[in-house]
Amino acid sequence: EDQVTQSPEALRLQEGESSSLNCSYTVSGLRGLFWYRQDPGKGPEFLFTLYSAGEEKEKERLKATLTKKESFLHITAPKPEDSATYLCAVLNTGGFKTIFGAGTRLFVKA
Amino acid sequence: EAQVTQNPRYLITVTGKKLTVTCSQNMNHEYMSWYRQDPGLGLRQIYYSMNVEVTDKGDVPEGYKVSRKEKRNFPLILESPSPNQTSLYFCASRALGGGDNEQFFGPGTRLTVL
Protein backbone atom coordinates (compact mmCIF):
# COMPACT_ATOMS: atom_id res chain seq x y z
CA GLU A 1 0.00 0.00 0.00
CA ASP A 2 1.27 3.46 -0.92
CA GLN A 3 2.10 5.49 2.16
CA VAL A 4 3.70 8.80 3.12
CA THR A 5 4.97 9.58 6.63
CA GLN A 6 6.22 13.01 7.68
CA SER A 7 8.29 13.88 10.71
CA PRO A 8 8.34 15.65 13.01
CA GLU A 9 4.66 16.51 13.44
CA ALA A 10 5.65 19.94 14.67
CA LEU A 11 8.91 21.88 14.74
CA ARG A 12 9.70 25.06 16.62
CA LEU A 13 12.73 27.07 15.50
CA GLN A 14 14.29 30.37 16.34
CA GLU A 15 14.74 32.76 13.46
CA GLY A 16 17.98 31.83 11.67
CA GLU A 17 18.08 28.29 13.09
CA SER A 18 18.37 25.92 10.11
CA SER A 19 16.70 22.50 10.16
CA SER A 20 15.19 19.76 8.00
CA LEU A 21 11.79 18.14 7.60
CA ASN A 22 11.55 14.48 6.66
CA CYS A 23 9.18 12.67 4.32
CA SER A 24 9.41 8.87 4.13
CA TYR A 25 7.45 7.12 1.42
CA THR A 26 6.55 3.71 0.10
CA VAL A 27 4.97 3.61 -3.32
CA SER A 28 4.55 0.94 -5.96
CA GLY A 29 6.18 3.19 -8.52
CA LEU A 30 7.13 6.82 -8.06
CA ARG A 31 6.07 9.26 -10.72
CA GLY A 32 6.80 12.33 -8.63
CA LEU A 33 7.24 13.58 -5.07
CA PHE A 34 5.78 16.97 -4.19
CA TRP A 35 6.22 19.52 -1.45
CA TYR A 36 3.47 22.00 -0.69
CA ARG A 37 3.13 24.79 1.82
CA GLN A 38 -0.19 25.40 3.57
CA ASP A 39 -1.05 28.49 5.56
CA PRO A 40 -3.90 28.39 8.10
CA GLY A 41 -7.31 28.55 6.44
CA LYS A 42 -5.89 28.29 2.91
CA GLY A 43 -5.34 25.66 0.28
CA PRO A 44 -1.91 24.07 -0.24
CA GLU A 45 0.52 25.99 -2.41
CA PHE A 46 2.97 24.15 -4.65
CA LEU A 47 6.69 24.35 -3.86
CA PHE A 48 8.61 21.57 -5.65
CA THR A 49 8.37 18.39 -7.68
CA LEU A 50 11.17 15.80 -7.53
CA TYR A 51 11.25 12.88 -9.94
CA SER A 52 14.31 10.73 -9.27
CA ALA A 53 16.76 9.88 -6.51
CA GLY A 54 19.56 12.40 -6.26
CA GLU A 55 17.50 15.27 -7.57
CA GLU A 56 17.56 18.57 -5.67
CA LYS A 57 15.57 21.79 -6.07
CA GLU A 58 15.88 25.14 -4.35
CA LYS A 59 13.67 28.13 -3.80
CA GLU A 60 14.78 30.98 -1.58
CA ARG A 61 15.50 29.46 1.86
CA LEU A 62 14.10 26.04 0.94
CA LYS A 63 15.89 23.10 -0.61
CA ALA A 64 14.27 19.75 -1.36
CA THR A 65 16.20 16.52 -1.87
CA LEU A 66 15.13 13.00 -2.82
CA THR A 67 16.42 9.48 -2.19
CA LYS A 68 14.77 6.18 -3.03
CA LYS A 69 12.99 6.06 0.33
CA GLU A 70 12.70 9.61 1.59
CA SER A 71 12.79 13.29 0.87
CA PHE A 72 14.06 16.16 2.96
CA LEU A 73 13.00 19.78 2.98
CA HIS A 74 15.92 21.81 4.28
CA ILE A 75 15.17 25.27 5.63
CA THR A 76 18.17 27.56 5.85
CA ALA A 77 18.07 30.56 8.20
CA PRO A 78 14.26 30.55 8.49
CA LYS A 79 12.23 33.67 9.07
CA PRO A 80 8.89 34.01 10.89
CA GLU A 81 7.10 34.20 7.53
CA ASP A 82 8.23 30.61 6.85
CA SER A 83 5.86 29.45 9.58
CA ALA A 84 3.30 27.15 7.94
CA THR A 85 2.42 23.49 7.51
CA TYR A 86 4.58 21.72 4.95
CA LEU A 87 2.99 18.81 3.12
CA CYS A 88 4.70 16.01 1.25
CA ALA A 89 2.89 13.94 -1.38
CA VAL A 90 3.65 11.21 -3.91
CA LEU A 91 2.11 10.50 -7.28
CA ASN A 92 2.25 6.87 -8.29
CA THR A 93 3.16 5.63 -11.74
CA GLY A 94 -0.49 5.38 -12.71
CA GLY A 95 -0.34 9.12 -12.51
CA PHE A 96 -3.80 9.57 -11.16
CA LYS A 97 -3.78 9.13 -7.39
CA THR A 98 -1.87 11.42 -5.04
CA ILE A 99 -1.07 10.33 -1.48
CA PHE A 100 -0.34 13.02 1.08
CA GLY A 101 1.45 12.85 4.39
CA ALA A 102 -0.09 14.42 7.49
CA GLY A 103 2.27 17.38 7.32
CA THR A 104 4.82 19.11 9.54
CA ARG A 105 3.75 22.29 11.30
CA LEU A 106 6.67 24.71 11.40
CA PHE A 107 6.80 27.61 13.83
CA VAL A 108 9.61 30.15 13.49
CA LYS A 109 10.00 32.62 16.33
CA ALA A 110 11.60 36.01 15.86
CA GLU B 1 -5.93 35.18 -12.84
CA ALA B 2 -5.48 31.41 -12.87
CA GLN B 3 -7.49 29.95 -10.04
CA VAL B 4 -9.66 27.22 -8.58
CA THR B 5 -12.83 28.44 -6.92
CA GLN B 6 -15.08 26.62 -4.47
CA ASN B 7 -18.51 27.46 -3.12
CA PRO B 8 -19.64 27.73 -0.47
CA ARG B 9 -16.62 28.43 1.71
CA TYR B 10 -18.46 27.57 4.88
CA LEU B 11 -21.51 25.36 5.34
CA ILE B 12 -23.38 24.10 8.37
CA THR B 13 -26.07 21.54 7.66
CA VAL B 14 -27.99 18.72 9.30
CA THR B 15 -27.75 14.97 8.88
CA GLY B 16 -29.45 13.70 5.73
CA LYS B 17 -29.92 17.00 3.92
CA LYS B 18 -28.42 16.68 0.44
CA LEU B 19 -25.80 19.26 -0.47
CA THR B 20 -23.47 20.14 -3.33
CA VAL B 21 -20.10 21.87 -3.15
CA THR B 22 -19.11 23.43 -6.45
CA CYS B 23 -15.61 23.60 -7.89
CA SER B 24 -14.50 25.47 -10.99
CA GLN B 25 -11.11 26.08 -12.60
CA ASN B 26 -10.14 28.48 -15.38
CA MET B 27 -6.86 26.86 -16.46
CA ASN B 28 -8.30 24.33 -18.93
CA HIS B 29 -6.91 21.50 -16.80
CA GLU B 30 -7.91 17.95 -17.67
CA TYR B 31 -7.45 16.55 -14.17
CA MET B 32 -9.56 17.56 -11.17
CA SER B 33 -9.76 16.06 -7.71
CA TRP B 34 -11.49 16.37 -4.34
CA TYR B 35 -9.76 15.93 -0.98
CA ARG B 36 -10.83 16.09 2.61
CA GLN B 37 -8.47 17.26 5.33
CA ASP B 38 -8.82 16.14 8.92
CA PRO B 39 -6.48 16.84 11.86
CA GLY B 40 -3.69 14.29 12.06
CA LEU B 41 -4.76 12.56 8.86
CA GLY B 42 -3.63 14.99 6.22
CA LEU B 43 -5.29 15.29 2.83
CA ARG B 44 -7.16 12.21 1.64
CA GLN B 45 -8.37 11.86 -1.91
CA ILE B 46 -12.12 11.35 -2.36
CA TYR B 47 -12.60 11.26 -6.14
CA TYR B 48 -10.69 12.37 -9.18
CA SER B 49 -11.47 12.96 -12.83
CA MET B 50 -9.16 12.61 -15.80
CA ASN B 51 -11.46 14.49 -18.17
CA VAL B 52 -15.09 15.10 -19.00
CA GLU B 53 -17.26 12.09 -18.12
CA VAL B 54 -14.24 10.21 -16.69
CA THR B 55 -14.18 9.85 -12.91
CA ASP B 56 -12.71 7.37 -10.45
CA LYS B 57 -12.62 6.70 -6.72
CA GLY B 58 -9.84 7.88 -4.48
CA ASP B 59 -9.10 6.48 -1.04
CA VAL B 60 -12.24 7.64 0.80
CA PRO B 61 -15.17 7.76 -1.67
CA GLU B 62 -17.92 6.38 0.59
CA GLY B 63 -20.81 8.80 1.00
CA TYR B 64 -19.77 11.06 -1.86
CA LYS B 65 -20.65 11.45 -5.52
CA VAL B 66 -19.09 13.53 -8.28
CA SER B 67 -19.83 14.42 -11.88
CA ARG B 68 -17.77 15.95 -14.66
CA LYS B 69 -20.09 17.23 -17.36
CA GLU B 70 -17.93 20.20 -18.27
CA LYS B 71 -14.15 20.45 -18.26
CA ARG B 72 -14.04 23.41 -15.90
CA ASN B 73 -16.49 22.14 -13.25
CA PHE B 74 -16.29 19.24 -10.80
CA PRO B 75 -19.02 19.35 -8.14
CA LEU B 76 -18.94 17.20 -5.00
CA ILE B 77 -22.29 15.83 -3.92
CA LEU B 78 -23.23 14.51 -0.49
CA GLU B 79 -26.58 12.75 -0.94
CA SER B 80 -27.16 12.11 2.77
CA PRO B 81 -24.50 13.84 4.87
CA SER B 82 -23.51 12.39 8.22
CA PRO B 83 -21.51 13.91 11.11
CA ASN B 84 -18.40 11.94 10.14
CA GLN B 85 -18.28 13.98 6.93
CA THR B 86 -17.59 17.12 8.93
CA SER B 87 -14.28 18.20 7.49
CA LEU B 88 -12.33 20.72 5.41
CA TYR B 89 -12.70 19.99 1.70
CA PHE B 90 -10.36 21.03 -1.09
CA CYS B 91 -10.77 20.87 -4.83
CA ALA B 92 -7.67 20.77 -7.00
CA SER B 93 -6.76 20.69 -10.68
CA ARG B 94 -3.70 20.07 -12.79
CA ALA B 95 -2.67 19.70 -16.39
CA LEU B 96 -1.91 16.22 -17.70
CA GLY B 97 1.47 15.85 -19.39
CA GLY B 98 4.37 18.24 -19.10
CA GLY B 99 5.18 20.74 -16.39
CA ASP B 100 5.77 19.84 -12.77
CA ASN B 101 2.51 17.90 -12.37
CA GLU B 102 1.67 20.32 -9.59
CA GLN B 103 -1.89 20.62 -8.39
CA PHE B 104 -3.60 23.97 -7.92
CA PHE B 105 -5.87 24.01 -4.92
CA GLY B 106 -9.00 25.94 -4.17
CA PRO B 107 -9.44 27.91 -0.93
CA GLY B 108 -11.34 25.13 0.82
CA THR B 109 -14.88 24.51 2.07
CA ARG B 110 -15.41 23.97 5.76
CA LEU B 111 -18.38 21.67 6.24
CA THR B 112 -20.10 20.93 9.53
CA VAL B 113 -22.80 18.26 9.65
CA LEU B 114 -24.91 18.33 12.82
mmCIF file of N, CA, C and O in Angstrom, chain A residues 12-61:
data_model
loop_
_atom_site.group_PDB
_atom_site.id
_atom_site.type_symbol
_atom_site.label_atom_id
_atom_site.label_comp_id
_atom_site.label_asym_id
_atom_site.label_seq_id
_atom_site.Cartn_x
_atom_site.Cartn_y
_atom_site.Cartn_z
ATOM 1 N N ARG A 12 9.576 23.662 16.184
ATOM 2 C CA ARG A 12 9.695 25.058 16.617
ATOM 3 C C ARG A 12 11.148 25.495 16.492
ATOM 4 O O ARG A 12 12.036 24.839 17.040
ATOM 5 N N LEU A 13 11.387 26.572 15.747
ATOM 6 C CA LEU A 13 12.729 27.070 15.495
ATOM 7 C C LEU A 13 12.815 28.540 15.864
ATOM 8 O O LEU A 13 11.811 29.270 15.811
ATOM 9 N N GLN A 14 14.010 28.949 16.197
ATOM 10 C CA GLN A 14 14.288 30.367 16.336
ATOM 11 C C GLN A 14 14.645 30.898 14.951
ATOM 12 O O GLN A 14 15.166 30.177 14.092
ATOM 13 N N GLU A 15 14.371 32.137 14.725
ATOM 14 C CA GLU A 15 14.741 32.759 13.462
ATOM 15 C C GLU A 15 16.233 32.548 13.213
ATOM 16 O O GLU A 15 17.061 32.778 14.110
ATOM 17 N N GLY A 16 16.588 32.074 12.010
ATOM 18 C CA GLY A 16 17.979 31.829 11.674
ATOM 19 C C GLY A 16 18.489 30.437 11.995
ATOM 20 O O GLY A 16 19.596 30.067 11.586
ATOM 21 N N GLU A 17 17.670 29.632 12.688
ATOM 22 C CA GLU A 17 18.082 28.287 13.089
ATOM 23 C C GLU A 17 17.691 27.291 11.999
ATOM 24 O O GLU A 17 16.524 26.917 11.857
ATOM 25 N N SER A 18 18.644 26.820 11.240
ATOM 26 C CA SER A 18 18.368 25.925 10.112
ATOM 27 C C SER A 18 17.970 24.534 10.602
ATOM 28 O O SER A 18 18.416 24.077 11.655
ATOM 29 N N SER A 19 17.145 23.854 9.803
ATOM 30 C CA SER A 19 16.701 22.503 10.157
ATOM 31 C C SER A 19 16.167 21.798 8.923
ATOM 32 O O SER A 19 16.180 22.360 7.811
ATOM 33 N N SER A 20 15.711 20.553 9.111
ATOM 34 C CA SER A 20 15.189 19.758 8.004
ATOM 35 C C SER A 20 13.909 19.054 8.405
ATOM 36 O O SER A 20 13.759 18.623 9.556
ATOM 37 N N LEU A 21 13.007 18.924 7.440
ATOM 38 C CA LEU A 21 11.789 18.143 7.598
ATOM 39 C C LEU A 21 11.943 16.870 6.779
ATOM 40 O O LEU A 21 12.506 16.888 5.683
ATOM 41 N N ASN A 22 11.386 15.779 7.312
ATOM 42 C CA ASN A 22 11.552 14.482 6.663
ATOM 43 C C ASN A 22 10.241 13.978 6.084
ATOM 44 O O ASN A 22 9.171 14.165 6.678
ATOM 45 N N CYS A 23 10.328 13.312 4.951
ATOM 46 C CA CYS A 23 9.180 12.668 4.318
ATOM 47 C C CYS A 23 9.632 11.281 3.860
ATOM 48 O O CYS A 23 10.441 11.161 2.929
ATOM 49 N N SER A 24 9.119 10.254 4.528
ATOM 50 C CA SER A 24 9.414 8.873 4.129
ATOM 51 C C SER A 24 8.246 8.330 3.320
ATOM 52 O O SER A 24 7.086 8.570 3.684
ATOM 53 N N TYR A 25 8.551 7.589 2.265
ATOM 54 C CA TYR A 25 7.449 7.119 1.420
ATOM 55 C C TYR A 25 7.660 5.679 0.976
ATOM 56 O O TYR A 25 8.785 5.204 0.845
ATOM 57 N N THR A 26 6.560 5.001 0.778
ATOM 58 C CA THR A 26 6.554 3.711 0.099
ATOM 59 C C THR A 26 5.487 3.806 -0.984
ATOM 60 O O THR A 26 4.348 4.193 -0.728
ATOM 61 N N VAL A 27 5.890 3.496 -2.198
ATOM 62 C CA VAL A 27 4.969 3.611 -3.324
ATOM 63 C C VAL A 27 5.334 2.541 -4.337
ATOM 64 O O VAL A 27 6.501 2.212 -4.514
ATOM 65 N N SER A 28 4.330 2.020 -4.995
ATOM 66 C CA SER A 28 4.553 0.935 -5.960
ATOM 67 C C SER A 28 5.443 1.394 -7.111
ATOM 68 O O SER A 28 6.230 0.628 -7.644
ATOM 69 N N GLY A 29 5.329 2.626 -7.485
ATOM 70 C CA GLY A 29 6.182 3.194 -8.522
ATOM 71 C C GLY A 29 6.067 4.695 -8.435
ATOM 72 O O GLY A 29 4.970 5.238 -8.470
ATOM 73 N N LEU A 30 7.187 5.384 -8.308
ATOM 74 C CA LEU A 30 7.129 6.824 -8.064
ATOM 75 C C LEU A 30 7.135 7.585 -9.382
ATOM 76 O O LEU A 30 8.070 7.487 -10.182
ATOM 77 N N ARG A 31 6.094 8.382 -9.554
ATOM 78 C CA ARG A 31 6.066 9.262 -10.725
ATOM 79 C C ARG A 31 6.530 10.665 -10.357
ATOM 80 O O ARG A 31 7.062 11.383 -11.204
ATOM 81 N N GLY A 32 6.335 11.025 -9.095
ATOM 82 C CA GLY A 32 6.800 12.329 -8.635
ATOM 83 C C GLY A 32 6.563 12.484 -7.149
ATOM 84 O O GLY A 32 5.634 11.885 -6.601
ATOM 85 N N LEU A 33 7.419 13.247 -6.482
ATOM 86 C CA LEU A 33 7.238 13.581 -5.074
ATOM 87 C C LEU A 33 7.106 15.098 -4.986
ATOM 88 O O LEU A 33 7.887 15.823 -5.597
ATOM 89 N N PHE A 34 6.116 15.546 -4.244
ATOM 90 C CA PHE A 34 5.778 16.966 -4.189
ATOM 91 C C PHE A 34 5.913 17.502 -2.774
ATOM 92 O O PHE A 34 5.635 16.810 -1.809
ATOM 93 N N TRP A 35 6.291 18.772 -2.699
ATOM 94 C CA TRP A 35 6.223 19.519 -1.451
ATOM 95 C C TRP A 35 5.286 20.706 -1.663
ATOM 96 O O TRP A 35 5.371 21.414 -2.673
ATOM 97 N N TYR A 36 4.395 20.883 -0.689
ATOM 98 C CA TYR A 36 3.466 21.995 -0.687
ATOM 99 C C TYR A 36 3.581 22.727 0.632
ATOM 100 O O TYR A 36 3.900 22.132 1.667
ATOM 101 N N ARG A 37 3.237 23.998 0.605
ATOM 102 C CA ARG A 37 3.130 24.793 1.820
ATOM 103 C C ARG A 37 1.661 25.135 2.027
ATOM 104 O O ARG A 37 0.960 25.499 1.066
ATOM 105 N N GLN A 38 1.199 25.051 3.272
ATOM 106 C CA GLN A 38 -0.187 25.396 3.566
ATOM 107 C C GLN A 38 -0.248 26.355 4.742
ATOM 108 O O GLN A 38 0.205 26.048 5.840
ATOM 109 N N ASP A 39 -0.816 27.518 4.506
ATOM 110 C CA ASP A 39 -1.046 28.494 5.563
ATOM 111 C C ASP A 39 -2.428 28.260 6.166
ATOM 112 O O ASP A 39 -3.329 27.746 5.490
ATOM 113 N N PRO A 40 -2.616 28.639 7.435
ATOM 114 C CA PRO A 40 -3.897 28.388 8.103
ATOM 115 C C PRO A 40 -5.082 28.942 7.322
ATOM 116 O O PRO A 40 -5.060 30.088 6.875
ATOM 117 N N GLY A 41 -6.094 28.112 7.119
ATOM 118 C CA GLY A 41 -7.306 28.552 6.437
ATOM 119 C C GLY A 41 -7.189 28.677 4.932
ATOM 120 O O GLY A 41 -8.101 29.189 4.275
ATOM 121 N N LYS A 42 -6.093 28.179 4.370
ATOM 122 C CA LYS A 42 -5.892 28.295 2.914
ATOM 123 C C LYS A 42 -5.591 26.939 2.305
ATOM 124 O O LYS A 42 -5.258 25.976 2.995
ATOM 125 N N GLY A 43 -5.695 26.867 0.981
ATOM 126 C CA GLY A 43 -5.339 25.657 0.277
ATOM 127 C C GLY A 43 -3.833 25.519 0.137
ATOM 128 O O GLY A 43 -3.100 26.504 0.202
ATOM 129 N N PRO A 44 -3.353 24.283 -0.037
ATOM 130 C CA PRO A 44 -1.914 24.074 -0.237
ATOM 131 C C PRO A 44 -1.391 24.821 -1.453
ATOM 132 O O PRO A 44 -2.091 24.952 -2.463
ATOM 133 N N GLU A 45 -0.148 25.257 -1.331
ATOM 134 C CA GLU A 45 0.521 25.994 -2.414
ATOM 135 C C GLU A 45 1.758 25.217 -2.831
ATOM 136 O O GLU A 45 2.594 24.861 -2.004
ATOM 137 N N PHE A 46 1.887 24.970 -4.119
ATOM 138 C CA PHE A 46 2.969 24.147 -4.651
ATOM 139 C C PHE A 46 4.341 24.776 -4.411
ATOM 140 O O PHE A 46 4.532 25.988 -4.594
ATOM 141 N N LEU A 47 5.303 23.921 -4.007
ATOM 142 C CA LEU A 47 6.693 24.348 -3.857
ATOM 143 C C LEU A 47 7.606 23.658 -4.874
ATOM 144 O O LEU A 47 8.273 24.321 -5.655
ATOM 145 N N PHE A 48 7.672 22.313 -4.815
ATOM 146 C CA PHE A 48 8.614 21.571 -5.646
ATOM 147 C C PHE A 48 8.008 20.253 -6.126
ATOM 148 O O PHE A 48 7.164 19.684 -5.452
ATOM 149 N N THR A 49 8.553 19.772 -7.261
ATOM 150 C CA THR A 49 8.368 18.388 -7.683
ATOM 151 C C THR A 49 9.748 17.770 -7.878
ATOM 152 O O THR A 49 10.631 18.375 -8.486
ATOM 153 N N LEU A 50 9.937 16.569 -7.338
ATOM 154 C CA LEU A 50 11.168 15.803 -7.532
ATOM 155 C C LEU A 50 10.795 14.493 -8.203
ATOM 156 O O LEU A 50 9.785 13.871 -7.847
ATOM 157 N N TYR A 51 11.627 14.048 -9.149
ATOM 158 C CA TYR A 51 11.252 12.877 -9.936
ATOM 159 C C TYR A 51 12.145 11.667 -9.713
ATOM 160 O O TYR A 51 11.683 10.530 -9.863
ATOM 161 N N SER A 52 13.419 11.890 -9.390
ATOM 162 C CA SER A 52 14.308 10.732 -9.271
ATOM 163 C C SER A 52 15.315 10.951 -8.151
ATOM 164 O O SER A 52 15.648 12.099 -7.798
ATOM 165 N N ALA A 53 15.787 9.833 -7.600
ATOM 166 C CA ALA A 53 16.761 9.878 -6.511
ATOM 167 C C ALA A 53 17.976 10.686 -6.916
ATOM 168 O O ALA A 53 18.486 10.551 -8.029
ATOM 169 N N GLY A 54 18.418 11.538 -5.999
ATOM 170 C CA GLY A 54 19.557 12.395 -6.262
ATOM 171 C C GLY A 54 19.178 13.788 -6.729
ATOM 172 O O GLY A 54 20.013 14.702 -6.732
ATOM 173 N N GLU A 55 17.951 13.963 -7.086
ATOM 174 C CA GLU A 55 17.496 15.265 -7.572
ATOM 175 C C GLU A 55 17.360 16.249 -6.405
ATOM 176 O O GLU A 55 16.966 15.874 -5.307
ATOM 177 N N GLU A 56 17.676 17.509 -6.660
ATOM 178 C CA GLU A 56 17.558 18.574 -5.671
ATOM 179 C C GLU A 56 16.934 19.792 -6.347
ATOM 180 O O GLU A 56 17.197 20.055 -7.516
ATOM 181 N N LYS A 57 16.127 20.529 -5.574
ATOM 182 C CA LYS A 57 15.569 21.787 -6.068
ATOM 183 C C LYS A 57 15.590 22.810 -4.964
ATOM 184 O O LYS A 57 15.419 22.476 -3.792
ATOM 185 N N GLU A 58 15.775 24.071 -5.337
ATOM 186 C CA GLU A 58 15.876 25.143 -4.350
ATOM 187 C C GLU A 58 14.951 26.288 -4.701
ATOM 188 O O GLU A 58 14.680 26.571 -5.878
ATOM 189 N N LYS A 59 14.482 26.944 -3.634
ATOM 190 C CA LYS A 59 13.668 28.133 -3.805
ATOM 191 C C LYS A 59 13.837 28.976 -2.558
ATOM 192 O O LYS A 59 13.408 28.573 -1.473
ATOM 193 N N GLU A 60 14.505 30.081 -2.692
ATOM 194 C CA GLU A 60 14.779 30.985 -1.576
ATOM 195 C C GLU A 60 15.468 30.215 -0.448
ATOM 196 O O GLU A 60 16.541 29.655 -0.644
ATOM 197 N N ARG A 61 14.855 30.122 0.713
ATOM 198 C CA ARG A 61 15.498 29.461 1.861
ATOM 199 C C ARG A 61 15.210 27.961 1.913
ATOM 200 O O ARG A 61 15.634 27.274 2.848
#
